[in-house]
mmCIF file of C-alpha atoms and ligand atoms in Angstrom:
data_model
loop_
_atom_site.group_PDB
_atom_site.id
_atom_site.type_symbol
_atom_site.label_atom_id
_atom_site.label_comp_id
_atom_site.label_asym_id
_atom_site.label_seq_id
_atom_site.Cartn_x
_atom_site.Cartn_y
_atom_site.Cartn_z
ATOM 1 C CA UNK A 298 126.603 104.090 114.901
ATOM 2 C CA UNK A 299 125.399 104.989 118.361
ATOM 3 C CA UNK A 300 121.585 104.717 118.874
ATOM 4 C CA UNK A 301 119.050 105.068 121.583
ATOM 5 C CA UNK A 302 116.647 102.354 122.383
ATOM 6 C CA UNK A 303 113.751 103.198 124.499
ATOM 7 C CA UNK A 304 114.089 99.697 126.548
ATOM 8 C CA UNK A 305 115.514 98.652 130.055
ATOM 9 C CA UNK A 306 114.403 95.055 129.652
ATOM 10 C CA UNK A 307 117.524 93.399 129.135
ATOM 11 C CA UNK A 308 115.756 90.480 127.011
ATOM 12 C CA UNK A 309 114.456 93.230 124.998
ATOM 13 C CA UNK A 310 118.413 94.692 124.367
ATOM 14 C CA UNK A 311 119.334 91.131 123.870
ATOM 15 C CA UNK A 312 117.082 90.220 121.220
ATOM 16 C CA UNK A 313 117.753 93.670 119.292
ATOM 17 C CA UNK A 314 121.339 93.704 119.243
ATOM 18 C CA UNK A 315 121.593 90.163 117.860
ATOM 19 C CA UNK A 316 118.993 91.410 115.356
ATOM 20 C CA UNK A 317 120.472 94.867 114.224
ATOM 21 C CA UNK A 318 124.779 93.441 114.285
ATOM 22 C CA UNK A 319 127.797 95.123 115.193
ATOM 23 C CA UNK A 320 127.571 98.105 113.380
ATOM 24 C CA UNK A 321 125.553 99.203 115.871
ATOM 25 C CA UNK A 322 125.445 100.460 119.760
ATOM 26 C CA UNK A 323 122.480 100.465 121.318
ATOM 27 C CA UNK A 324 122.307 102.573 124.809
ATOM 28 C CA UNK A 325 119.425 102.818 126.875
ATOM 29 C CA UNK A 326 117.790 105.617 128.627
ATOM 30 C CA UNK A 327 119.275 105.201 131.889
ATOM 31 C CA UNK A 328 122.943 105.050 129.727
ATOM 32 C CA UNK A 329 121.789 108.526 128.706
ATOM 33 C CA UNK A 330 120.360 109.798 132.179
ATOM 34 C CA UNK A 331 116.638 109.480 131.500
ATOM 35 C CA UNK A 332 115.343 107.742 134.469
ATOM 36 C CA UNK A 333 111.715 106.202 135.607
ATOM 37 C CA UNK A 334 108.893 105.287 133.382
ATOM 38 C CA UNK A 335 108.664 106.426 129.619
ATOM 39 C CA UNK A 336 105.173 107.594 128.865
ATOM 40 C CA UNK A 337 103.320 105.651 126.759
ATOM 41 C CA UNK A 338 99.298 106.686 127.038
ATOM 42 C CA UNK A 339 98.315 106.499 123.239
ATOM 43 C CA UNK A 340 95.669 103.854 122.189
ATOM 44 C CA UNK A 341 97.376 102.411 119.775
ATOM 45 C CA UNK A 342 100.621 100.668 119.101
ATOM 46 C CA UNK A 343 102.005 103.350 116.698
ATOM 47 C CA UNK A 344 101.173 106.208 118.935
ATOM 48 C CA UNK A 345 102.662 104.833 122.226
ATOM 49 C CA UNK A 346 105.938 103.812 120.002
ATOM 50 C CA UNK A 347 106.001 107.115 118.715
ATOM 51 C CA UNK A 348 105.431 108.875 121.689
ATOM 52 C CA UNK A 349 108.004 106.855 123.413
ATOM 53 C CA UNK A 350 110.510 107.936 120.482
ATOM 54 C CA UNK A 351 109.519 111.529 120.707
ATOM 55 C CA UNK A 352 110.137 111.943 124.451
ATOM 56 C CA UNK A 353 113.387 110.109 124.292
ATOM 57 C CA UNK A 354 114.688 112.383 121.667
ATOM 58 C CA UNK A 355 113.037 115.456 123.422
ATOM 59 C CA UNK A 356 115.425 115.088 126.364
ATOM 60 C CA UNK A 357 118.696 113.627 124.560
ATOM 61 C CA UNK A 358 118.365 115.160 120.720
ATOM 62 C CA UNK A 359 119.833 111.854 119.803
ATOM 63 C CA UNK A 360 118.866 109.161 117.212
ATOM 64 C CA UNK A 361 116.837 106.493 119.074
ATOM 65 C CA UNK A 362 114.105 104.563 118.439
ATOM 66 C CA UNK A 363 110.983 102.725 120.099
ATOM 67 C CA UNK A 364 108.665 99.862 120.047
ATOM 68 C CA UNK A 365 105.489 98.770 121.319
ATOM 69 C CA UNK A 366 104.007 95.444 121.315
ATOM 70 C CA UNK A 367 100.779 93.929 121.545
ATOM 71 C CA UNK A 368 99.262 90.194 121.423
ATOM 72 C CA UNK A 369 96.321 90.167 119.612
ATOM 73 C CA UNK A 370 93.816 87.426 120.234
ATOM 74 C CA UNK A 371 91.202 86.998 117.265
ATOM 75 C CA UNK A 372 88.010 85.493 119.564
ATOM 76 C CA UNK A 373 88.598 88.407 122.189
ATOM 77 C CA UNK A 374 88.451 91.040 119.559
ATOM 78 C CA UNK A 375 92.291 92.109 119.401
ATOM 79 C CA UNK A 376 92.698 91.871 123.069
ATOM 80 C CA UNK A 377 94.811 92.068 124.800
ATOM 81 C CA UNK A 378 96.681 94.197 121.996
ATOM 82 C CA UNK A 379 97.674 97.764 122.986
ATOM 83 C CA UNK A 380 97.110 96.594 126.714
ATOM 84 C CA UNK A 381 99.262 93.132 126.795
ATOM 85 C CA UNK A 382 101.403 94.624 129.579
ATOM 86 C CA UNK A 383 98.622 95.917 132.193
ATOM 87 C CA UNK A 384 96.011 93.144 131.365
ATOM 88 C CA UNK A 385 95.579 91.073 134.506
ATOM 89 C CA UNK A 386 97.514 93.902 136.530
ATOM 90 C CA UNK A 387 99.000 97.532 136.630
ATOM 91 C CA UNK A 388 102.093 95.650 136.927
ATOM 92 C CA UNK A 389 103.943 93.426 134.570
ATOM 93 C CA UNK A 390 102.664 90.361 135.776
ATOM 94 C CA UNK A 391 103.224 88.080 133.026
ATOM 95 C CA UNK A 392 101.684 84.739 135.163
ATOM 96 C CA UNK A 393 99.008 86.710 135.968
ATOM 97 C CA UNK A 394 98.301 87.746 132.634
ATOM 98 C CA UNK A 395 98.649 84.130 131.135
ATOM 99 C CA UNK A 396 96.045 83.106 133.934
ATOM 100 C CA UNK A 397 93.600 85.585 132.786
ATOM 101 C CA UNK A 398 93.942 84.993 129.235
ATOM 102 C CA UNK A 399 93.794 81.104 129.734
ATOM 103 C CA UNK A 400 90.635 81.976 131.112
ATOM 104 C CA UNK A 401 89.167 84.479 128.246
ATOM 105 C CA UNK A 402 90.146 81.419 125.890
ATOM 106 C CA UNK A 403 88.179 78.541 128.222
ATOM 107 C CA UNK A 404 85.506 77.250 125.849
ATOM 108 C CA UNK A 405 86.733 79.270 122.782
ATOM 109 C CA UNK A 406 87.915 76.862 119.710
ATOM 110 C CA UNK A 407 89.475 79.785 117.488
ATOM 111 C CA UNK A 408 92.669 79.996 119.192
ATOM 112 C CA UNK A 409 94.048 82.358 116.545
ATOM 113 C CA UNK A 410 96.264 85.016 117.280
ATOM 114 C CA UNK A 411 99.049 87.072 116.441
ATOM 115 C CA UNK A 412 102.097 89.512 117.816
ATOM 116 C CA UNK A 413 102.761 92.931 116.816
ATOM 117 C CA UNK A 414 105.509 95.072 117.052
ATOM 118 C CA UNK A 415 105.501 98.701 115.512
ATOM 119 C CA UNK A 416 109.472 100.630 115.895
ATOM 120 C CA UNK A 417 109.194 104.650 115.663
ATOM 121 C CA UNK A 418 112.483 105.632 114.020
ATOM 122 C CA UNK A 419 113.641 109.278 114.723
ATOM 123 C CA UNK A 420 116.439 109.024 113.181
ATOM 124 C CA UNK A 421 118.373 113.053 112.072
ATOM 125 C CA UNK A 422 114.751 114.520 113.241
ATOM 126 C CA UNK A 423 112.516 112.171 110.774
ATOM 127 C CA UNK A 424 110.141 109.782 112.107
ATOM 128 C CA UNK A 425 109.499 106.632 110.458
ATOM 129 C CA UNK A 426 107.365 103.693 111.621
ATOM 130 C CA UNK A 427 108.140 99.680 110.870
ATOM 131 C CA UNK A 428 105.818 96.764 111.505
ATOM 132 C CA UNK A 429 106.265 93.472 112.173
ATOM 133 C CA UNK A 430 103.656 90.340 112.886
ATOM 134 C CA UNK A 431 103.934 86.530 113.648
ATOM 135 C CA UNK A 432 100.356 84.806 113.098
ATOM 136 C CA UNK A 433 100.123 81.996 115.368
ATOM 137 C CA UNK A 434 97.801 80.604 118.245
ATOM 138 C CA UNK A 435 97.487 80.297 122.386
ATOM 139 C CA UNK A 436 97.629 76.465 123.445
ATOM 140 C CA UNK A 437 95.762 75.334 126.795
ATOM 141 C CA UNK A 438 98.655 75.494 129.219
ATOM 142 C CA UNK A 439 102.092 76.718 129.259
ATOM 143 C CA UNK A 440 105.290 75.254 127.828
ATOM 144 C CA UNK A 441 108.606 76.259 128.061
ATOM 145 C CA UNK A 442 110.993 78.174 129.903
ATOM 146 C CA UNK A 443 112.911 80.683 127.733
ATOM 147 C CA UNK A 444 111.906 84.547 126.609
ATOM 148 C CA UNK A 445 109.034 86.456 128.710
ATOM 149 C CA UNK A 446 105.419 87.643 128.687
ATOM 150 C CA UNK A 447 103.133 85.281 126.482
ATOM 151 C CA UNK A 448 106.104 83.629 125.141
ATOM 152 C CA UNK A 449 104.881 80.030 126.784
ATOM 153 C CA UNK A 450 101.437 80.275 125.485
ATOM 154 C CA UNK A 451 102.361 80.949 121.848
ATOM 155 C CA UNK A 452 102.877 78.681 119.312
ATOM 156 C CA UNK A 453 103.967 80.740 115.509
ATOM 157 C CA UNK A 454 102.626 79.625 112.454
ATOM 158 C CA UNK A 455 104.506 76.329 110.678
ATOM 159 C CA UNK A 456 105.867 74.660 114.577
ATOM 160 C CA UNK A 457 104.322 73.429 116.998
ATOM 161 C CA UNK A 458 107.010 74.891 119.667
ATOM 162 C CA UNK A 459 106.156 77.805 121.695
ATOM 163 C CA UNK A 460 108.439 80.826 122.082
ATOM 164 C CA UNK A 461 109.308 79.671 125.149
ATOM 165 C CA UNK A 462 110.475 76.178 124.194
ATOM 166 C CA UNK A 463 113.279 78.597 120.973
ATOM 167 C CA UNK A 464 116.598 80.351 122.333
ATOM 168 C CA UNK A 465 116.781 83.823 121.509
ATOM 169 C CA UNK A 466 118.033 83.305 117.813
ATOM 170 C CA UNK A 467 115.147 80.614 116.704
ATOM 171 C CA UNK A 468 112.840 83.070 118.093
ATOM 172 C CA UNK A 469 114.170 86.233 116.659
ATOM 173 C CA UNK A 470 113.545 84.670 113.318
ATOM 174 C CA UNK A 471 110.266 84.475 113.546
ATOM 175 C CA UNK A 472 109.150 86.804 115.760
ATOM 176 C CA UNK A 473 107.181 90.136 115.283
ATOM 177 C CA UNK A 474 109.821 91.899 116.925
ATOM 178 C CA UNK A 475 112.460 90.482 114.833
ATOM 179 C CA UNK A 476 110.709 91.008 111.900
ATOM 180 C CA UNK A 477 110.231 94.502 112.588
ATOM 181 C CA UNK A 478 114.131 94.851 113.494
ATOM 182 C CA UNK A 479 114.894 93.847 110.189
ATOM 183 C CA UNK A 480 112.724 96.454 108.747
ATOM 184 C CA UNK A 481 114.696 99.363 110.872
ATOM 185 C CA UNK A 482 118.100 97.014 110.278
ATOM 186 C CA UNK A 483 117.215 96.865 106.513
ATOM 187 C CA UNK A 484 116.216 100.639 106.490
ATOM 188 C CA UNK A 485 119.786 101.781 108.592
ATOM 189 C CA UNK A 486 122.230 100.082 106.570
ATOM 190 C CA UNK A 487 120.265 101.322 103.149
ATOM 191 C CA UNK A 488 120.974 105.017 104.523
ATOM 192 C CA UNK A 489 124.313 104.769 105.413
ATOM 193 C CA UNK A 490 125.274 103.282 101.977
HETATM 194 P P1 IMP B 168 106.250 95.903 124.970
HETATM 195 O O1 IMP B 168 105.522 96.965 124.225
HETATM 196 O O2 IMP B 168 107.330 95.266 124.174
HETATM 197 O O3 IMP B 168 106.685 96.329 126.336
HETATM 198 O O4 IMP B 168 105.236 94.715 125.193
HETATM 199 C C1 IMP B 168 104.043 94.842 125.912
HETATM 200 C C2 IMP B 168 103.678 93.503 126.498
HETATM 201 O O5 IMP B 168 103.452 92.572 125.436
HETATM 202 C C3 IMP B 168 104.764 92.869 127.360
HETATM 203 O O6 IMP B 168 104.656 93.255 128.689
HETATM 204 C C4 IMP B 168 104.465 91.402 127.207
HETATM 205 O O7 IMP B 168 103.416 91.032 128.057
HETATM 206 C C5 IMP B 168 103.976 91.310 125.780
HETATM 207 N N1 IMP B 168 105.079 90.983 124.867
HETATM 208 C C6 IMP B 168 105.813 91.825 124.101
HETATM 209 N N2 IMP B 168 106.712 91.169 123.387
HETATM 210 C C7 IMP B 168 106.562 89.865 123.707
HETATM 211 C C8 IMP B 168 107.242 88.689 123.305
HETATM 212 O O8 IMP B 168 108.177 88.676 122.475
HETATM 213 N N3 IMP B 168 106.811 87.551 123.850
HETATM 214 C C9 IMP B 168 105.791 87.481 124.744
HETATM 215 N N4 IMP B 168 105.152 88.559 125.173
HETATM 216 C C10 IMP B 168 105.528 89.744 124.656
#
């Protein structure tokens, strides 16, 4: 099965392919001539993945799908969250957005915090929404080298490696997007049975 996935990051493609098996063929926007930024102006995780989905299947009528991610810190109120990319930045400066949530943390001893990935599924024109979180917490300073974004400032729940100390497949194990692949995974291969 051929389906659209609402991503250009290539760690992104890498992660959900591994996740979702051969069976499967994910293209991305530019594959299917949709070029420059996918809106994504809701307030909320589920309406910027479904919005995402929407416009994607607006232009192409195909199958696809979208996600949307947020890190949610419990002492700064579910911040970042919805707003993870553009914290520090209008960019996607991930240093500059581990700097500035370093320093939201700096005297704070409830570290707690947690990744969330919603997936909007159109799949034959129905929409259908999967969730998946990793509880967890931000150490002082960065470790590792692997993955993106917060990945060197989170430790999950049970380890005390951060997701940037894993490869891909120790991290897609655990990880909220991983766990919300398998939902969609899960959810595919029930259908097509
Ligand atoms: P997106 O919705 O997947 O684009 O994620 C929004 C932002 O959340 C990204 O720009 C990253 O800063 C952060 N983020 C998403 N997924 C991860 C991850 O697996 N590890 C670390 N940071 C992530």
């Amino acid at each position: 099965m051929e389906i659209l996935f609402a991503t250009n990051n290539a760690h992104k493609l890498a992660e959900v392919s591994a996740v979702l098996g051969d069976g499967y063929r994910l293209v991305t926007p530019r594959d299917c001539g949709v070029t420059g930024e996918i809106p994504e102006t809701q307030p909320t995780l589920e309406g910027n993945a479904l919005q995402k989905a929407r416009y994607l299947h607006a232009r192409t009528g195909r199958n696809c799908f979208a996600d949307d991610t947020g890190l949610e810190v419990e002492a700064l109120g579910g911040a970042p969250g919805v707003h993870s990319a553009r914290y520090a930045t209008d960019g996607h400066d991930f240093a500059a957005n581990n700097r500035l949530l370093l320093r939201n943390l700096e005297g704070k001893t409830n570290r707690r915090a947690r990744f969330r990935t919603v997936i909007a599924l159109i799949l034959n024109g129905e929409e259908h929404l999967f969730e998946g979180i990793v509880e967890g917490h931000i150490i002082p300073a960065e470790r590792g080298a692997e993955g993106f974004g917060y990945d060197p400032l989170f430790v999950p729940e049970g380890g005390d490696k951060t997701f940037a100390e894993m490869d891909a497949a120790e991290k897609n194990a655990v990880s909220h997007r991983g766990r919300a692949m398998r939902k969609l995974a899960a959810y595919l291969h029930s259908i097509e049975k």
